[in-house]
mmCIF file of N, CA, C and O in Angstrom:
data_model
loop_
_atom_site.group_PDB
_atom_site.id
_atom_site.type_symbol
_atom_site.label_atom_id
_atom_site.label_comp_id
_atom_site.label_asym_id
_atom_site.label_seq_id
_atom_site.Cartn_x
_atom_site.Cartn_y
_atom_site.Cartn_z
ATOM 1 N N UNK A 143 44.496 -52.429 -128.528
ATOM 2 C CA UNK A 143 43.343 -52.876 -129.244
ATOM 3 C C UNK A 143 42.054 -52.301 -128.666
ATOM 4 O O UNK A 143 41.159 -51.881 -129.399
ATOM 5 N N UNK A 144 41.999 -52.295 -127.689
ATOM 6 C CA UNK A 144 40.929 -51.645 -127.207
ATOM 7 C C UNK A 144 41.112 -50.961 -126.118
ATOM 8 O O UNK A 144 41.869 -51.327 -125.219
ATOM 9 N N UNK A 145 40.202 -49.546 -126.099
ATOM 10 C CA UNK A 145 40.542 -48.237 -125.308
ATOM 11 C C UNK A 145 39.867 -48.033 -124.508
ATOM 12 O O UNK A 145 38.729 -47.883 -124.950
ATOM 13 N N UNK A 146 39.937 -47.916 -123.313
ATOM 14 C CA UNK A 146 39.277 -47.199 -121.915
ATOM 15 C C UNK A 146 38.655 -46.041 -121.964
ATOM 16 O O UNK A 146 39.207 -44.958 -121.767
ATOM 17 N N UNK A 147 36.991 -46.273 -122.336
ATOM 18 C CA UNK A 147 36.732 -44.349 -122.556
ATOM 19 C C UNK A 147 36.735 -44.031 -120.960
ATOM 20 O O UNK A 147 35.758 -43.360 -120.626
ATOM 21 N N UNK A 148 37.329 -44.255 -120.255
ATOM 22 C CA UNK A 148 37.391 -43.739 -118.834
ATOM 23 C C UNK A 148 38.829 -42.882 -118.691
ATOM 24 O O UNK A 148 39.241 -41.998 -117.940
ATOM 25 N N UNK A 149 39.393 -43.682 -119.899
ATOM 26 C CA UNK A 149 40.482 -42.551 -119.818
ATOM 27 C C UNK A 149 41.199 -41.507 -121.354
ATOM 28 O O UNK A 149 42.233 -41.055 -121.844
ATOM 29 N N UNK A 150 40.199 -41.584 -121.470
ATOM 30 C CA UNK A 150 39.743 -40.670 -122.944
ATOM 31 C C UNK A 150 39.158 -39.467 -122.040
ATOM 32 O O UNK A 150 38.284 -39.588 -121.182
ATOM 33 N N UNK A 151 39.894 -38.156 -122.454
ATOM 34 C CA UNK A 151 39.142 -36.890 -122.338
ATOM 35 C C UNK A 151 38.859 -36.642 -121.351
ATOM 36 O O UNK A 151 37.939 -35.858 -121.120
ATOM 37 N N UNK A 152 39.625 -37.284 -120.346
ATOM 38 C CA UNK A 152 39.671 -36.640 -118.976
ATOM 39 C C UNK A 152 39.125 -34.641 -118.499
ATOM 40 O O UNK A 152 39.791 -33.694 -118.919
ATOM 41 N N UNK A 153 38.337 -34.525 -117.944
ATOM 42 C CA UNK A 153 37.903 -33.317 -117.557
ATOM 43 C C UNK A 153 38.506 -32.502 -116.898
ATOM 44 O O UNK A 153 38.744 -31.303 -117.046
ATOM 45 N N UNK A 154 38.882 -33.674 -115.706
ATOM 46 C CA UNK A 154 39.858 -32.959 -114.806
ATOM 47 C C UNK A 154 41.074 -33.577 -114.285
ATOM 48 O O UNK A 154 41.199 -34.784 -114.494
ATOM 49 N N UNK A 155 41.880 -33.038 -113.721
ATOM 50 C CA UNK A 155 42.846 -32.925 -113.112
ATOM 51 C C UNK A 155 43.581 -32.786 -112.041
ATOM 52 O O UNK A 155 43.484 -31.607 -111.700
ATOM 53 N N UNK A 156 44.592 -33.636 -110.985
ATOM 54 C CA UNK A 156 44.665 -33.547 -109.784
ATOM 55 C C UNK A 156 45.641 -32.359 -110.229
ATOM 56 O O UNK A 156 46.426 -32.503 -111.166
ATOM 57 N N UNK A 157 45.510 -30.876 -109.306
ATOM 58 C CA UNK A 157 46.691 -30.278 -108.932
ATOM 59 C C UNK A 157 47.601 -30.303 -107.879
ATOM 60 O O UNK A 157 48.814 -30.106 -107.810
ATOM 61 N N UNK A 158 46.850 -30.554 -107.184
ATOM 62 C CA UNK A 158 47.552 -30.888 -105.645
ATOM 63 C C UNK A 158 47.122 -31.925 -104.722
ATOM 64 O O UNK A 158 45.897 -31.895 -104.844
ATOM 65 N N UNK A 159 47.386 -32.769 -103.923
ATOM 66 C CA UNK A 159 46.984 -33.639 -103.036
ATOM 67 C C UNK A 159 46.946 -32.938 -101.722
ATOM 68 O O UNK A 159 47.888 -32.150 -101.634
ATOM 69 N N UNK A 160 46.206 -32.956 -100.710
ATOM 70 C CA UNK A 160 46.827 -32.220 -99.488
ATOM 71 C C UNK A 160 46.803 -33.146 -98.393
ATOM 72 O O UNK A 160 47.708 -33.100 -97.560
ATOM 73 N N UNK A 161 45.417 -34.393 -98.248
ATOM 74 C CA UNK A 161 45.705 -35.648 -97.716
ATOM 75 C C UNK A 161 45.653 -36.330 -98.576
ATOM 76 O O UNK A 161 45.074 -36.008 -99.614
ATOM 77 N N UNK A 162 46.424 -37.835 -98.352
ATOM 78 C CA UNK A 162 46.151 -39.089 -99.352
ATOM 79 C C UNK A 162 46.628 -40.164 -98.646
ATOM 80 O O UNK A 162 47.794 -40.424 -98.352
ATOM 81 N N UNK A 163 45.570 -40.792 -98.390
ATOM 82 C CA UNK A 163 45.588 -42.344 -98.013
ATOM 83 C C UNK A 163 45.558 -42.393 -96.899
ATOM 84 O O UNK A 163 46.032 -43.385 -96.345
ATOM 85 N N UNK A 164 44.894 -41.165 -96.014
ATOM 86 C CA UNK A 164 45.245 -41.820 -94.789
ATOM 87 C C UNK A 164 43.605 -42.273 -94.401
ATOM 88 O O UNK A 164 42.642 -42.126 -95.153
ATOM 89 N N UNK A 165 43.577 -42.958 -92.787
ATOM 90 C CA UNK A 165 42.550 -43.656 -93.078
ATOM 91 C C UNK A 165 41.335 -42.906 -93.171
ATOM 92 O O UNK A 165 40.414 -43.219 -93.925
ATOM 93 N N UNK A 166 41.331 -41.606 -92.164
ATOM 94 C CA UNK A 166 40.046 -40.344 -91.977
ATOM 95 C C UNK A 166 39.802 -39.815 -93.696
ATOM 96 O O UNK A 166 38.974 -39.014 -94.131
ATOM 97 N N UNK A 167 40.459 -40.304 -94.153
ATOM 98 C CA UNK A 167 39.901 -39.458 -95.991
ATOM 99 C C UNK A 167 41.245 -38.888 -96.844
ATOM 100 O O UNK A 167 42.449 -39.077 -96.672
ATOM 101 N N UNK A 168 40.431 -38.043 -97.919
ATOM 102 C CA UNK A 168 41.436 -37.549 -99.006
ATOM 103 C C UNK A 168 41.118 -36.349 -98.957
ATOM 104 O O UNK A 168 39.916 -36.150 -98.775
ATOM 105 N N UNK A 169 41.890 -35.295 -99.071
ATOM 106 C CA UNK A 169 41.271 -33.682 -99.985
ATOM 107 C C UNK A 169 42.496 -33.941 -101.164
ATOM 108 O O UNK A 169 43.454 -34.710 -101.237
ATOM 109 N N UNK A 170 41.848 -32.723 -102.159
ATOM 110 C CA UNK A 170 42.067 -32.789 -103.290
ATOM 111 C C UNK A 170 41.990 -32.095 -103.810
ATOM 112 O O UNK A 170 40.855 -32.094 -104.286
ATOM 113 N N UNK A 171 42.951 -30.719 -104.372
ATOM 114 C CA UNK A 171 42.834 -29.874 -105.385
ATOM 115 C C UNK A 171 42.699 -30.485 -106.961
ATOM 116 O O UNK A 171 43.532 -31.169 -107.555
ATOM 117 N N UNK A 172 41.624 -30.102 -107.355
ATOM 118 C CA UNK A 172 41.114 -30.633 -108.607
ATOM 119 C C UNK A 172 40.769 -29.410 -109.833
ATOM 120 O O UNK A 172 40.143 -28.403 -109.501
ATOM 121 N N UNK A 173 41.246 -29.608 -111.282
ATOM 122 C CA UNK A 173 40.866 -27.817 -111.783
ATOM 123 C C UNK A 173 40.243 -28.826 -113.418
ATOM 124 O O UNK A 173 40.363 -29.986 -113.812
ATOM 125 N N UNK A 174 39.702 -27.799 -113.840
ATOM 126 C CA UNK A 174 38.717 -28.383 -115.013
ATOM 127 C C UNK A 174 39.308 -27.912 -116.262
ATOM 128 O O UNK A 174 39.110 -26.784 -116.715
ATOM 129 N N UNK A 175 39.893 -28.626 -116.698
ATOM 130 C CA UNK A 175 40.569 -28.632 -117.780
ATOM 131 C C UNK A 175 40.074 -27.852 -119.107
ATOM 132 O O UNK A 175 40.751 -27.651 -120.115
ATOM 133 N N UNK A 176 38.352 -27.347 -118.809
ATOM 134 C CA UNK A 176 38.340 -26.744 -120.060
ATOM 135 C C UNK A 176 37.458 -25.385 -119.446
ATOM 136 O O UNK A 176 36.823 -24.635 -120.187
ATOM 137 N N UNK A 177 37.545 -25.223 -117.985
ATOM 138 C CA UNK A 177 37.246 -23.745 -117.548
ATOM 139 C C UNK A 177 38.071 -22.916 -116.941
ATOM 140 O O UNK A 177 37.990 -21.703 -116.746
ATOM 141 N N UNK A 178 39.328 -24.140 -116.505
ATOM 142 C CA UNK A 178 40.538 -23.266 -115.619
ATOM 143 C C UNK A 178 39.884 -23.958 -113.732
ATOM 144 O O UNK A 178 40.667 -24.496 -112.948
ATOM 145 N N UNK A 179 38.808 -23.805 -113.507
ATOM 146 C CA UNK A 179 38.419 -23.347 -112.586
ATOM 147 C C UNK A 179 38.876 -24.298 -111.575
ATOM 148 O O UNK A 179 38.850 -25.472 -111.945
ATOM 149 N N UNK A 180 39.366 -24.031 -110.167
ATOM 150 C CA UNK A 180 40.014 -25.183 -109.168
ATOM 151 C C UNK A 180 39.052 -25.378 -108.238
ATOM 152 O O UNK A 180 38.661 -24.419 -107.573
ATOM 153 N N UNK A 181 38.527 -26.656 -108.053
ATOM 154 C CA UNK A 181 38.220 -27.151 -107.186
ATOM 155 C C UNK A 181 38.637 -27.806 -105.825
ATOM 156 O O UNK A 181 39.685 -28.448 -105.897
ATOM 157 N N UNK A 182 38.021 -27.773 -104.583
ATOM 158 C CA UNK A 182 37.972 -28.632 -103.479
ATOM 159 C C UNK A 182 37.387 -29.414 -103.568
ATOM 160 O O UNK A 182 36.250 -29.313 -104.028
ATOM 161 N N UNK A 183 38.115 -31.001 -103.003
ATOM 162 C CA UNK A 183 37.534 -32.202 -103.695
ATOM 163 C C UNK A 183 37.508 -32.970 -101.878
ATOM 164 O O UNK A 183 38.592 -33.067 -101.302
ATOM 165 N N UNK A 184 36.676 -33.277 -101.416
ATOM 166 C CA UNK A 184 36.894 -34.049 -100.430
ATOM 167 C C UNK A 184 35.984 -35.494 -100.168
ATOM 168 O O UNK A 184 34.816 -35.696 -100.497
ATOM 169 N N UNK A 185 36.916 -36.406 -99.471
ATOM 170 C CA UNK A 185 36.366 -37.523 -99.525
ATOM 171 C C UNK A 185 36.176 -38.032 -97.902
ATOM 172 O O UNK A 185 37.319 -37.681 -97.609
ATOM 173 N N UNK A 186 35.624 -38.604 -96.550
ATOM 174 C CA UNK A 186 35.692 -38.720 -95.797
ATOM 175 C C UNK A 186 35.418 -40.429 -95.722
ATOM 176 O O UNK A 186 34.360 -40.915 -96.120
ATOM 177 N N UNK A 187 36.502 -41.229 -95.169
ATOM 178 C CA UNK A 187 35.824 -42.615 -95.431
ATOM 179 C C UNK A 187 35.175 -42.995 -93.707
ATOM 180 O O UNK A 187 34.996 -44.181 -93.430
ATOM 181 N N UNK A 188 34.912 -42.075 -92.808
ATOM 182 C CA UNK A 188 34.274 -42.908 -91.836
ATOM 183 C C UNK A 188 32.810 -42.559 -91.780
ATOM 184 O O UNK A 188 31.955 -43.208 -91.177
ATOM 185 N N UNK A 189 32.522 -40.899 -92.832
ATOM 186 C CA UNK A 189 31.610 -40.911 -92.801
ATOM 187 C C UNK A 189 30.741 -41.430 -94.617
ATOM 188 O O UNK A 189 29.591 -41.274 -95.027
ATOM 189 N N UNK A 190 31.820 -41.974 -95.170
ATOM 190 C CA UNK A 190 31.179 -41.790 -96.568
ATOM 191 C C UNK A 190 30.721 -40.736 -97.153
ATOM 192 O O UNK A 190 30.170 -40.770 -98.253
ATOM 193 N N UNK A 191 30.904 -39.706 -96.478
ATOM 194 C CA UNK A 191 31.161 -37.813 -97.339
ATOM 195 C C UNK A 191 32.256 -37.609 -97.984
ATOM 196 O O UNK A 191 33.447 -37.637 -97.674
ATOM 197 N N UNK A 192 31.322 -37.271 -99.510
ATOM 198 C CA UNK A 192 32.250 -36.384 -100.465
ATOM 199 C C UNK A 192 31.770 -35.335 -100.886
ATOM 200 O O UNK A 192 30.554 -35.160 -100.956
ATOM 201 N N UNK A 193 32.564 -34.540 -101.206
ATOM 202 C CA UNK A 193 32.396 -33.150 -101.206
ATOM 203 C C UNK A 193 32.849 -32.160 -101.971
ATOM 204 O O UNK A 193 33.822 -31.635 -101.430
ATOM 205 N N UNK A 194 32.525 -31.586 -103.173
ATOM 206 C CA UNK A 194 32.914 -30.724 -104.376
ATOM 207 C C UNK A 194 32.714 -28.941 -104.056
ATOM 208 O O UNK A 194 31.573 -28.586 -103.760
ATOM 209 N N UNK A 195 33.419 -28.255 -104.096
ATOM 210 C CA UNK A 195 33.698 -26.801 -104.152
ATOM 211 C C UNK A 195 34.283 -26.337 -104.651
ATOM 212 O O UNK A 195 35.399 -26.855 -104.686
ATOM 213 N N UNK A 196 34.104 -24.940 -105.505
ATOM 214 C CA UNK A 196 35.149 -23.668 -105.991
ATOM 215 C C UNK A 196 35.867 -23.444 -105.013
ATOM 216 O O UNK A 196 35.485 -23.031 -103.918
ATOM 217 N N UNK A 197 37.071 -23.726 -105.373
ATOM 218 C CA UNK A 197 38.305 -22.666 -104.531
ATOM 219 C C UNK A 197 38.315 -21.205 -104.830
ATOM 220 O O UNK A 197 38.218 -20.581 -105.886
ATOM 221 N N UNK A 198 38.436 -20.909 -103.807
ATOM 222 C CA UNK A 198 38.392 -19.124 -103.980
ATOM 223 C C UNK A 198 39.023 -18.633 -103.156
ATOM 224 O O UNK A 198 39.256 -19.203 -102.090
ATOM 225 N N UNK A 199 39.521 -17.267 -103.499
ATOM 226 C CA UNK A 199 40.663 -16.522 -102.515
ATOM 227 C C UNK A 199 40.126 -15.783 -101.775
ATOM 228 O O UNK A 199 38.972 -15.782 -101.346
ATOM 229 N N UNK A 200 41.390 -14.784 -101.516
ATOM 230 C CA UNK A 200 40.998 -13.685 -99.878
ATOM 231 C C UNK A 200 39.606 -12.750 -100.541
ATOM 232 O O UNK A 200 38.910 -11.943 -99.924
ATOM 233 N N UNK A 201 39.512 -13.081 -101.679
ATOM 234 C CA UNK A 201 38.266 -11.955 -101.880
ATOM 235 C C UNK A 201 37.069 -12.369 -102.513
ATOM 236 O O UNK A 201 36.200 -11.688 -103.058
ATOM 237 N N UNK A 202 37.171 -13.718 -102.337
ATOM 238 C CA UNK A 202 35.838 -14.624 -102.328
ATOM 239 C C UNK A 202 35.395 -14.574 -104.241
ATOM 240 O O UNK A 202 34.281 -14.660 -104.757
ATOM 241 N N UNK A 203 36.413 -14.447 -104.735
ATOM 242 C CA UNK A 203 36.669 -15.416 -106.555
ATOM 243 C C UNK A 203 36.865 -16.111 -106.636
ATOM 244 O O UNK A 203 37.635 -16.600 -105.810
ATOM 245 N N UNK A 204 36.600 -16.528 -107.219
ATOM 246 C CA UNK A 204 36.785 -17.856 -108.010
ATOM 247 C C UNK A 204 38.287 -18.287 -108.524
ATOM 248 O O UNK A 204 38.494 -17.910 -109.678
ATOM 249 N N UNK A 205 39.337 -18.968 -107.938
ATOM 250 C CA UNK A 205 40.611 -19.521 -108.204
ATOM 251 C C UNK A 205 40.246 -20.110 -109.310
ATOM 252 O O UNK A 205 39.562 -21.126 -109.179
ATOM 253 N N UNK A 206 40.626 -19.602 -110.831
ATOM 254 C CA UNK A 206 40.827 -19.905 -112.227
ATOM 255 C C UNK A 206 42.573 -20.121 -112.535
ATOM 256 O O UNK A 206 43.480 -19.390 -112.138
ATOM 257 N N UNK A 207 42.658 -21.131 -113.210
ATOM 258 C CA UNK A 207 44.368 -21.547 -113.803
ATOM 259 C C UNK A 207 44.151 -21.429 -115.417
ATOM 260 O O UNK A 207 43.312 -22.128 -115.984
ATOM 261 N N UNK A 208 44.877 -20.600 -116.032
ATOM 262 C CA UNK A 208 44.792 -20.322 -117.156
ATOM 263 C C UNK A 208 45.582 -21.210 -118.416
ATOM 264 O O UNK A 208 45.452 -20.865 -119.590
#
């Protein structure tokens, strides 16, 4: 009956986890569902830092998923 626009049209996407749950924080491969493009997603809970970046390879591009 009634819908969650929080989960309507999601942008993005977890691809990978690399930490999760532990108590120092999360990272997070994250990619954008309507550019390809993969992100670094980090969360730190002792300092309350989070943190968004392009992933990019040995030659400093931009990691795109097609």
């Amino acid at each position: 009956m009634f819908k969650s626009k929080r989960n309507e049209n999601k942008r993005f996407y977890i691809k990978s986890e690399l930490v999760k749950g532990l108590d120092i924080g999360q990272i997070t491969i994250l990619v954008d569902r309507e550019t390809g493009v993969n992100y670094l997603h980090t969360i730190w809970h002792a300092t309350g830092g989070v943190g968004m970046t392009p992933l990019l390879d040995e030659n400093g591009k931009v990691i795109v998923d097609k």
